[in-house]
PDB file of C-alpha atoms in Angstrom:
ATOM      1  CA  UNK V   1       0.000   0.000   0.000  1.00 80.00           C
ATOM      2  CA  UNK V   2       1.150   3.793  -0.572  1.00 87.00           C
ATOM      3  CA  UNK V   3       1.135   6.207   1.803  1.00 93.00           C
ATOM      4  CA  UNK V   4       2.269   9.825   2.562  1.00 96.00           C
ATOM      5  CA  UNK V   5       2.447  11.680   5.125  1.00 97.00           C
ATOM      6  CA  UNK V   6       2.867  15.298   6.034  1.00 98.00           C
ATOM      7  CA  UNK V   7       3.071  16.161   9.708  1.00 97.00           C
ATOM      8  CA  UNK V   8       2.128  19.388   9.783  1.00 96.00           C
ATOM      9  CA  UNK V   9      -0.979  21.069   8.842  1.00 96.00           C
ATOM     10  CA  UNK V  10      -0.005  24.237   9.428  1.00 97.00           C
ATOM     11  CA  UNK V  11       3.652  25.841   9.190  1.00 98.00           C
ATOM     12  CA  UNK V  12       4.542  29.615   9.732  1.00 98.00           C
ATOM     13  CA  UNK V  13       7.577  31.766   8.945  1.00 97.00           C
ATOM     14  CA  UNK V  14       8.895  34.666   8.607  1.00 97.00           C
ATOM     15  CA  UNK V  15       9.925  36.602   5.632  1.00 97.00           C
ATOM     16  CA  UNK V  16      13.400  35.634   5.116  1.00 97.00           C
ATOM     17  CA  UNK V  17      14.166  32.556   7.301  1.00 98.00           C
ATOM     18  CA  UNK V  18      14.869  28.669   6.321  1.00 97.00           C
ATOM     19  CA  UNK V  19      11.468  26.689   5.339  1.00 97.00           C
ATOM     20  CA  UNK V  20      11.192  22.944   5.810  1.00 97.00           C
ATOM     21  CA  UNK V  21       8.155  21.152   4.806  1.00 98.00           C
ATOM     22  CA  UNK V  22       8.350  17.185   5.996  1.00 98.00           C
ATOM     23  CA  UNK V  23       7.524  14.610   3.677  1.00 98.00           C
ATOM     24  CA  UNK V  24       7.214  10.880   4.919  1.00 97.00           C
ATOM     25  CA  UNK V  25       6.342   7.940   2.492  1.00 96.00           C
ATOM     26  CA  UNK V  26       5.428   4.177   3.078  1.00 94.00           C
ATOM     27  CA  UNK V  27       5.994   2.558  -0.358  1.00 91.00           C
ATOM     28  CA  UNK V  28       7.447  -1.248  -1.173  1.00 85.00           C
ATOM     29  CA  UNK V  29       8.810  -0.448  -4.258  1.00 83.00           C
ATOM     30  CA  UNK V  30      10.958   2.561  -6.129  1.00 84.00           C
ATOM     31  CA  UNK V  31       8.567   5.125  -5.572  1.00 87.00           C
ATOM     32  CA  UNK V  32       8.628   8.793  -7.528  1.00 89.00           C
ATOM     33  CA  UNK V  33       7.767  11.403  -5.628  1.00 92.00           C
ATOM     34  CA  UNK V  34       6.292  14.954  -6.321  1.00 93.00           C
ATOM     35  CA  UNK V  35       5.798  18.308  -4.578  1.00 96.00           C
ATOM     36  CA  UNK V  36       2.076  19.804  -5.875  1.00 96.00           C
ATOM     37  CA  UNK V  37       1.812  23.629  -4.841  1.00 96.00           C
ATOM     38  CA  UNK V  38      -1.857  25.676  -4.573  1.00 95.00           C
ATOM     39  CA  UNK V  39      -1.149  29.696  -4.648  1.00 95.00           C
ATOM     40  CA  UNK V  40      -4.771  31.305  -3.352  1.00 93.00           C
ATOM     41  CA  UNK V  41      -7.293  31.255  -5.833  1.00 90.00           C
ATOM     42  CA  UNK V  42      -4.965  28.828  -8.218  1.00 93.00           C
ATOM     43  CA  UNK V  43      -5.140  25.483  -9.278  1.00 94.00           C
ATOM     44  CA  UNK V  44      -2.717  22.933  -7.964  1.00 95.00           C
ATOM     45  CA  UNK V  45       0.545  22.596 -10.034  1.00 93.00           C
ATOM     46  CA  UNK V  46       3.544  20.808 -10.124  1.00 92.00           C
ATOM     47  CA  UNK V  47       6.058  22.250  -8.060  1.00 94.00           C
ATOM     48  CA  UNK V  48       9.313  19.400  -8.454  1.00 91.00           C
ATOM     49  CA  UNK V  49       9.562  15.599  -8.850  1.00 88.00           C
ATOM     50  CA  UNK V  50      12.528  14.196  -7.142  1.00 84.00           C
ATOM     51  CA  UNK V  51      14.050  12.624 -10.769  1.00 78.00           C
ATOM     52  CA  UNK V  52      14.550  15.797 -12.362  1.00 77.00           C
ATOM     53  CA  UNK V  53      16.758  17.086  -9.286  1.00 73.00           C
ATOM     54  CA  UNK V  54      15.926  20.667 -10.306  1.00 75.00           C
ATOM     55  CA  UNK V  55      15.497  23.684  -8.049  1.00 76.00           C
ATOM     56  CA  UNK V  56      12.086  25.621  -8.488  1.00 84.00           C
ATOM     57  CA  UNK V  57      11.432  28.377  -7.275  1.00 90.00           C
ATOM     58  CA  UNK V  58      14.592  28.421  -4.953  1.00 91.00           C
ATOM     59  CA  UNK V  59      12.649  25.643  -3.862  1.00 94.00           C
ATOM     60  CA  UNK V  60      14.621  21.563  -3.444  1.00 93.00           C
ATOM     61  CA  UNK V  61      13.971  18.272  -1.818  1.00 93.00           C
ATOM     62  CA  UNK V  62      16.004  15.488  -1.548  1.00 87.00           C
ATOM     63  CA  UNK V  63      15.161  11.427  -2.039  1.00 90.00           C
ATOM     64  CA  UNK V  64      16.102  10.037   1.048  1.00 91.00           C
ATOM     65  CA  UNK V  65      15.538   6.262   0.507  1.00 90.00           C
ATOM     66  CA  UNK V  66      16.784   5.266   3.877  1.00 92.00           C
ATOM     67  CA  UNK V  67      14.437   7.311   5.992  1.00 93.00           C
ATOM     68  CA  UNK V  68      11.799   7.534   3.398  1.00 94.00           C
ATOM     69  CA  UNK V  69      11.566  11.393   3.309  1.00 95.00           C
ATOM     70  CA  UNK V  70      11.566  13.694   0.602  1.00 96.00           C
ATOM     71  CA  UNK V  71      11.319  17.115   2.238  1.00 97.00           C
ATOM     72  CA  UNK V  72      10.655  20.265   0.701  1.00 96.00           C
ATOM     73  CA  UNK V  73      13.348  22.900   1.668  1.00 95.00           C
ATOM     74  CA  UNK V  74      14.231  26.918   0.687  1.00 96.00           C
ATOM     75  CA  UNK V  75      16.913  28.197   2.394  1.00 96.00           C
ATOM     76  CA  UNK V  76      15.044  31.863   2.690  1.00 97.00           C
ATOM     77  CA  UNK V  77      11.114  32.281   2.184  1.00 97.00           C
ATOM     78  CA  UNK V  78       9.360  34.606   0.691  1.00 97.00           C
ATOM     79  CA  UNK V  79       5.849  36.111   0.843  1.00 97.00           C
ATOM     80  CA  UNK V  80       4.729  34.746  -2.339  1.00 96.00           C
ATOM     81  CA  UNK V  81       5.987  31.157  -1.434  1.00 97.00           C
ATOM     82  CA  UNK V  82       2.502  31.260   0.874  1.00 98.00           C
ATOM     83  CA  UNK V  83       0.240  28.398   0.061  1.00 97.00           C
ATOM     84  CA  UNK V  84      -0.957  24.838   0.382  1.00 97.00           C
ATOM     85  CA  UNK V  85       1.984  22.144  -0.393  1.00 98.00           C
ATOM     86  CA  UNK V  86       1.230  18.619  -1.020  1.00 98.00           C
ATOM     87  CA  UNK V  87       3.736  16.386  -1.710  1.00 97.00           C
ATOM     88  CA  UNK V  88       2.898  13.382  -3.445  1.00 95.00           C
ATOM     89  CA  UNK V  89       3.880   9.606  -4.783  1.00 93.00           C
ATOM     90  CA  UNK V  90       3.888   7.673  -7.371  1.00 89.00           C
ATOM     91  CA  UNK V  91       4.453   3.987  -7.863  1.00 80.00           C
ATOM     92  CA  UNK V  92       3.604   1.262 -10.577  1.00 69.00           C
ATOM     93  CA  UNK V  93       2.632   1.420 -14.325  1.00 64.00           C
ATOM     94  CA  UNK V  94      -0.694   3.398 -14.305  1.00 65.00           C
ATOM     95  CA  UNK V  95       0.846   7.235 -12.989  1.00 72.00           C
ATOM     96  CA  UNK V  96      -1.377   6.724  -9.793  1.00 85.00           C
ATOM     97  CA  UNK V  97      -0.596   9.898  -7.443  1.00 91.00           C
ATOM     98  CA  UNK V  98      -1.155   9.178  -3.616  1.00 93.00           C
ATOM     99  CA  UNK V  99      -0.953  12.649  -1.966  1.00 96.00           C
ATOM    100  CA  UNK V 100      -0.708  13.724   1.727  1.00 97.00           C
ATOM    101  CA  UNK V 101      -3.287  16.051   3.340  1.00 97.00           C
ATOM    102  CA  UNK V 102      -1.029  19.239   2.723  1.00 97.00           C
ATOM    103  CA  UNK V 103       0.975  21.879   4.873  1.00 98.00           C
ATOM    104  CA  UNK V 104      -0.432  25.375   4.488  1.00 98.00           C
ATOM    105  CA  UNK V 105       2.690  27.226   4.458  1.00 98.00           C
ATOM    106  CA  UNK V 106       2.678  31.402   5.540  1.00 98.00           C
ATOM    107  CA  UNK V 107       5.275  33.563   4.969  1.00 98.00           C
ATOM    108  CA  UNK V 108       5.072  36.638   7.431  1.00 97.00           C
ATOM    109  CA  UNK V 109       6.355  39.789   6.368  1.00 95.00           C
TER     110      UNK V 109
ATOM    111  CA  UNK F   1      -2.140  25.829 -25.681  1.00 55.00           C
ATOM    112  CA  UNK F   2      -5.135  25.027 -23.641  1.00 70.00           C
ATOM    113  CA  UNK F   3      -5.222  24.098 -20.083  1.00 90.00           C
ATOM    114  CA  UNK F   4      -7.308  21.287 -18.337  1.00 95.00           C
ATOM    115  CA  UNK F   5     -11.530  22.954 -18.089  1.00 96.00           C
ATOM    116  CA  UNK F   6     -13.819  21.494 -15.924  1.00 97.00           C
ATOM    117  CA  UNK F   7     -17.616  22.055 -16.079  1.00 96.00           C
ATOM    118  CA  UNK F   8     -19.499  22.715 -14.168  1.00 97.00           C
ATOM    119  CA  UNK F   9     -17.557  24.718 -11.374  1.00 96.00           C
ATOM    120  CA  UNK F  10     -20.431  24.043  -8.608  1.00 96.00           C
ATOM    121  CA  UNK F  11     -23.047  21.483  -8.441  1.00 96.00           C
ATOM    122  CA  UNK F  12     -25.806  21.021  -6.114  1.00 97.00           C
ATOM    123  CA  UNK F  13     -27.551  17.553  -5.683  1.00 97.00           C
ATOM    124  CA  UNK F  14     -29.632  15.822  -3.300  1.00 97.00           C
ATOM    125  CA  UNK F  15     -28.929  12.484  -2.065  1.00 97.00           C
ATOM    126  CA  UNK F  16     -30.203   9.635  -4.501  1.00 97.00           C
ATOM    127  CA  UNK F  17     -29.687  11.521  -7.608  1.00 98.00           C
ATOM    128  CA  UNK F  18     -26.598  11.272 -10.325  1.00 98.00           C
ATOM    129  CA  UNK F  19     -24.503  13.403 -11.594  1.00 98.00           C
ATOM    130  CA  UNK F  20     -21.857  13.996 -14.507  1.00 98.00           C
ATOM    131  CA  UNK F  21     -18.653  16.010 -14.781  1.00 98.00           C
ATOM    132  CA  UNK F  22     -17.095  16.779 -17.526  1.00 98.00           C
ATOM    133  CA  UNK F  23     -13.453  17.430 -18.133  1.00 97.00           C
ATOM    134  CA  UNK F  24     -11.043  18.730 -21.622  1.00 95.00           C
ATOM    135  CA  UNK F  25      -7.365  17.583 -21.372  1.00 92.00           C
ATOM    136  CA  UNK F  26      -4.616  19.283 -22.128  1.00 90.00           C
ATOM    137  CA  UNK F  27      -4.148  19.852 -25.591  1.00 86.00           C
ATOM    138  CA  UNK F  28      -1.907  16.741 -26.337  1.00 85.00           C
ATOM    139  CA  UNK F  29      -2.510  15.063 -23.401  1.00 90.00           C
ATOM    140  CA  UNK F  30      -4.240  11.241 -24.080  1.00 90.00           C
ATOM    141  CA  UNK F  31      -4.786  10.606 -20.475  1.00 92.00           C
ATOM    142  CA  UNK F  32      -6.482  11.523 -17.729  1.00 94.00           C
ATOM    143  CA  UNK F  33      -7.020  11.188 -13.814  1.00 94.00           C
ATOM    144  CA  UNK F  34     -10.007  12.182 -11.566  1.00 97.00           C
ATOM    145  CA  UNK F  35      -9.349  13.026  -8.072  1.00 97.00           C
ATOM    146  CA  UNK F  36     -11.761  13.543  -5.316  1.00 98.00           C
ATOM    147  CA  UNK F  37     -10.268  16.080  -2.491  1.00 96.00           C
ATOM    148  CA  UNK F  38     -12.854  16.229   0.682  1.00 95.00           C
ATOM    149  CA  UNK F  39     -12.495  19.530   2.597  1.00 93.00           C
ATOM    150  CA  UNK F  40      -9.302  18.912   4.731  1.00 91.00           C
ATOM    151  CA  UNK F  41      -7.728  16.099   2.775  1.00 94.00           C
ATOM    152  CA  UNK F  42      -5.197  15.467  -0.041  1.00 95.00           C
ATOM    153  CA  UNK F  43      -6.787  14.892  -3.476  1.00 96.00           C
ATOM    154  CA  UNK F  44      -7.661  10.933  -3.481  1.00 96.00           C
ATOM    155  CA  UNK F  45      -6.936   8.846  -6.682  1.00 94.00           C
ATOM    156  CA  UNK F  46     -10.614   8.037  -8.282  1.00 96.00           C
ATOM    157  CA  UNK F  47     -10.112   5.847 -11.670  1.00 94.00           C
ATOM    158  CA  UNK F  48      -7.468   7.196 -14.718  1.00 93.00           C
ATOM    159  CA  UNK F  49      -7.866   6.559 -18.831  1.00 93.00           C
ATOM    160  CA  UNK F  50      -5.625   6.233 -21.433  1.00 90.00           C
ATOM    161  CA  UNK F  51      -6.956   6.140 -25.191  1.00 87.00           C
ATOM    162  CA  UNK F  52     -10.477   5.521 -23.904  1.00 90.00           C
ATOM    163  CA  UNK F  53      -9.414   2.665 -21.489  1.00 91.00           C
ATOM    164  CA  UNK F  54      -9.591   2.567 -18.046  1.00 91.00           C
ATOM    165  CA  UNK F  55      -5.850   2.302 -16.509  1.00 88.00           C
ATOM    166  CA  UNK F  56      -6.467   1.736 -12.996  1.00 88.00           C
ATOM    167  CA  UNK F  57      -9.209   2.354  -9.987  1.00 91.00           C
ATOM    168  CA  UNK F  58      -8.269   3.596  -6.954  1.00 91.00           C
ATOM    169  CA  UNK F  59     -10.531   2.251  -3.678  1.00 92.00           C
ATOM    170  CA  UNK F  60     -14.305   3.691  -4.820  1.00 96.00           C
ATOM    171  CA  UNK F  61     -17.341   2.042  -5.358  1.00 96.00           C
ATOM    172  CA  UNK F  62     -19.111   1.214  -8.780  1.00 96.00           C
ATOM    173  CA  UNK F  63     -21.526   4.143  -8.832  1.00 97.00           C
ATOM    174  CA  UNK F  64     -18.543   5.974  -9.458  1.00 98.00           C
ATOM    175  CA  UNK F  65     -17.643   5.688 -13.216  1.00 97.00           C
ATOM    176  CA  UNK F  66     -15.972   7.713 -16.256  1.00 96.00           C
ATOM    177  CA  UNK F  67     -15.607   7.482 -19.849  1.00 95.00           C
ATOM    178  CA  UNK F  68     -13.152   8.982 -21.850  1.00 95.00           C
ATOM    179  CA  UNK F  69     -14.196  10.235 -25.654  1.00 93.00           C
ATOM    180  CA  UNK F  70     -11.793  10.388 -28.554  1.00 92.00           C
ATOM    181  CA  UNK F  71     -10.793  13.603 -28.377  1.00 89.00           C
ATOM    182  CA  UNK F  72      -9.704  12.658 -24.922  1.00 90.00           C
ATOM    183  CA  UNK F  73     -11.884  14.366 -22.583  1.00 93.00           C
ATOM    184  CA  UNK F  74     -13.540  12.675 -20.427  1.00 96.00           C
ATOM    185  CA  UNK F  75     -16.554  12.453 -17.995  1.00 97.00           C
ATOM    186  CA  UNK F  76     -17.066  11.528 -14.138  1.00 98.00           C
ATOM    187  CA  UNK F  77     -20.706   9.877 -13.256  1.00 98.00           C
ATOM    188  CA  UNK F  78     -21.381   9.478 -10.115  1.00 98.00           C
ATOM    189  CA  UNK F  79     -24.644   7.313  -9.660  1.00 97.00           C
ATOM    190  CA  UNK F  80     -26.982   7.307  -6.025  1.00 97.00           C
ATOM    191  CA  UNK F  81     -25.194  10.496  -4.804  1.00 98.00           C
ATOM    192  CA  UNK F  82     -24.518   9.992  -0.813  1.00 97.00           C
ATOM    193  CA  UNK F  83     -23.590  13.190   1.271  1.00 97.00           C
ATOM    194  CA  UNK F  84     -20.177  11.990   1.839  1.00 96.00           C
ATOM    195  CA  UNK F  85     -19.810  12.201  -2.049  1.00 98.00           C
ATOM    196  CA  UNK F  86     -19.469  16.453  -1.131  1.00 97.00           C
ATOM    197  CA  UNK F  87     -16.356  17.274  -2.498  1.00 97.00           C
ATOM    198  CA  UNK F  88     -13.931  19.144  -4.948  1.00 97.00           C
ATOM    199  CA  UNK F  89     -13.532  16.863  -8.199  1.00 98.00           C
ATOM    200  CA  UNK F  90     -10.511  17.179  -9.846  1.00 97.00           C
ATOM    201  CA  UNK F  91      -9.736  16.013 -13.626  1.00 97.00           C
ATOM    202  CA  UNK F  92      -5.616  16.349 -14.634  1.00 95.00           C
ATOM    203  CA  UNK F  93      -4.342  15.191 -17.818  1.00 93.00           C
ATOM    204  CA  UNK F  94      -0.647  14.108 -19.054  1.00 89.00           C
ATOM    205  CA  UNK F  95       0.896  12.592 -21.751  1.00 85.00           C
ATOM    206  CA  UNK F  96       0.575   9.482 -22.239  1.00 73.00           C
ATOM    207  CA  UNK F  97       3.434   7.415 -19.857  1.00 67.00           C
ATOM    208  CA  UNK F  98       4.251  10.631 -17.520  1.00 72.00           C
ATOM    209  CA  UNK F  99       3.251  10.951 -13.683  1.00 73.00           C
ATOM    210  CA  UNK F 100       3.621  15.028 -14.436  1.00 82.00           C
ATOM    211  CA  UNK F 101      -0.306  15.758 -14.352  1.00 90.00           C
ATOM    212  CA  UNK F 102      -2.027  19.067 -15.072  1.00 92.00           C
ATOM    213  CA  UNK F 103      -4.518  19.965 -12.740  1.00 95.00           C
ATOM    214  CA  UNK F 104      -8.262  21.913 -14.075  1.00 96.00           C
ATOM    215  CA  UNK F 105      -9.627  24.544 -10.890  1.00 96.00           C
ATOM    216  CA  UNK F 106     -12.151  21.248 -10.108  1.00 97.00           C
ATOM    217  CA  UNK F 107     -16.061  21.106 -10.197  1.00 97.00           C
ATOM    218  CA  UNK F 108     -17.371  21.559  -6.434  1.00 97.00           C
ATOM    219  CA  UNK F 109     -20.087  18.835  -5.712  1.00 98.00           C
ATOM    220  CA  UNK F 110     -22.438  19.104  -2.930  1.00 97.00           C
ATOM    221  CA  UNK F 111     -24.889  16.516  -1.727  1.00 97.00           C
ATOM    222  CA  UNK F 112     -27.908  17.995   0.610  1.00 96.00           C
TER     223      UNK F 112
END
């Protein structure tokens, strides 16, 4: 069975400092994993999967197979980076996505 | 290029009845996933096509059913609505043999 997990519901900052979101995953395969992002009034989008290894946004997580984590980190946050993160697996053939219940992330000013 | 449209954006139903949602991919896109996200919750995995096929089912009943046309759109029917079916409905698309999906704004469904 798949299963994510995202500890927090709700995370707050302030303009400026380090963001972590936490990312757990229960998979018994090689699992691909996914960071979805919804700005206010926007429709969820792809923020980074973890086999392109790109930055976004300032935005990177990291695969970490041994504690199944893949944590969404930005080493200083900004206003606009508040909004409702969901990060997100996939395993097998047919794309399925299994998604945690999100982290509302706010960035204070 | 045109994104993922849903239709209708709200929906009000009373328990019993059915109801269809309707979803355009992505231009380009041959598949597509519905999602059901209750208030609170994650989006949860409903049923996906691929060239009119149906290419996997997450854990929801038969009432719940789709089609997908040749243009690749698709449709959601939902049969003997139940109040727990309340919820945002989400349609994404991708190309065919990606896990990158593209998300429409979702049809809100509520069941009095």
């Amino acid at each position: 069975a798949q299963r994510v997990t995202q500890p927090e519901k709700l995370l707050s900052v302030f303009k400026g400092a380090p963001v972590e979101l936490k990312c757990n995953y229960s998979y018994s395969g090689s699992p691909e994993l996914f960071w979805y992002v919804q700005y206010s009034r926007q429709r969820l989008q792809l923020l980074l999967r973890h086999i392109s290894r790109e930055s976004i946004k300032g935005f990177t997580a990291d695969l970490n197979k041994g504690e199944t984590s893949f944590h969404l980190k930005k080493p200083f946050a900004q206003e606009e980076d508040s909004a409702m993160y969901y990060c997100a697996l996939s395993g097998g053939s047919n794309y399925k996505l299994t998604f945690g219940k999100g982290t509302l992330l706010t960035v204070n000013p | 290029e045109t994104g993922v449209t849903q239709s209708p954006t709200h929906l009000i139903k009373t328990r019993g009845q059915q109801v269809t949602l309707r979803c355009s991919s992505q231009s380009g896109h041959n598949t597509v996933s519905w999602y059901q996200q209750a208030l609170g919750q994650g989006p949860q995995f409903i049923f996906q096509y691929y060239r009119e096929e149906e290419n996997g089912r997450g854990n929801f009943p038969p009432r719940f059913s789709g089609l997908q046309f040749p243009n690749y759109s698709s449709e959601l029917n939902v049969n003997a609505l139940e109040l727990d079916d309340s919820a945002l409905y989400l349609c994404a698309s991708s190309p065919g043999g990606q896990a990158k999906l593209f998300f429409g704004s979702g049809t809100q469904l509520s069941v009095l």
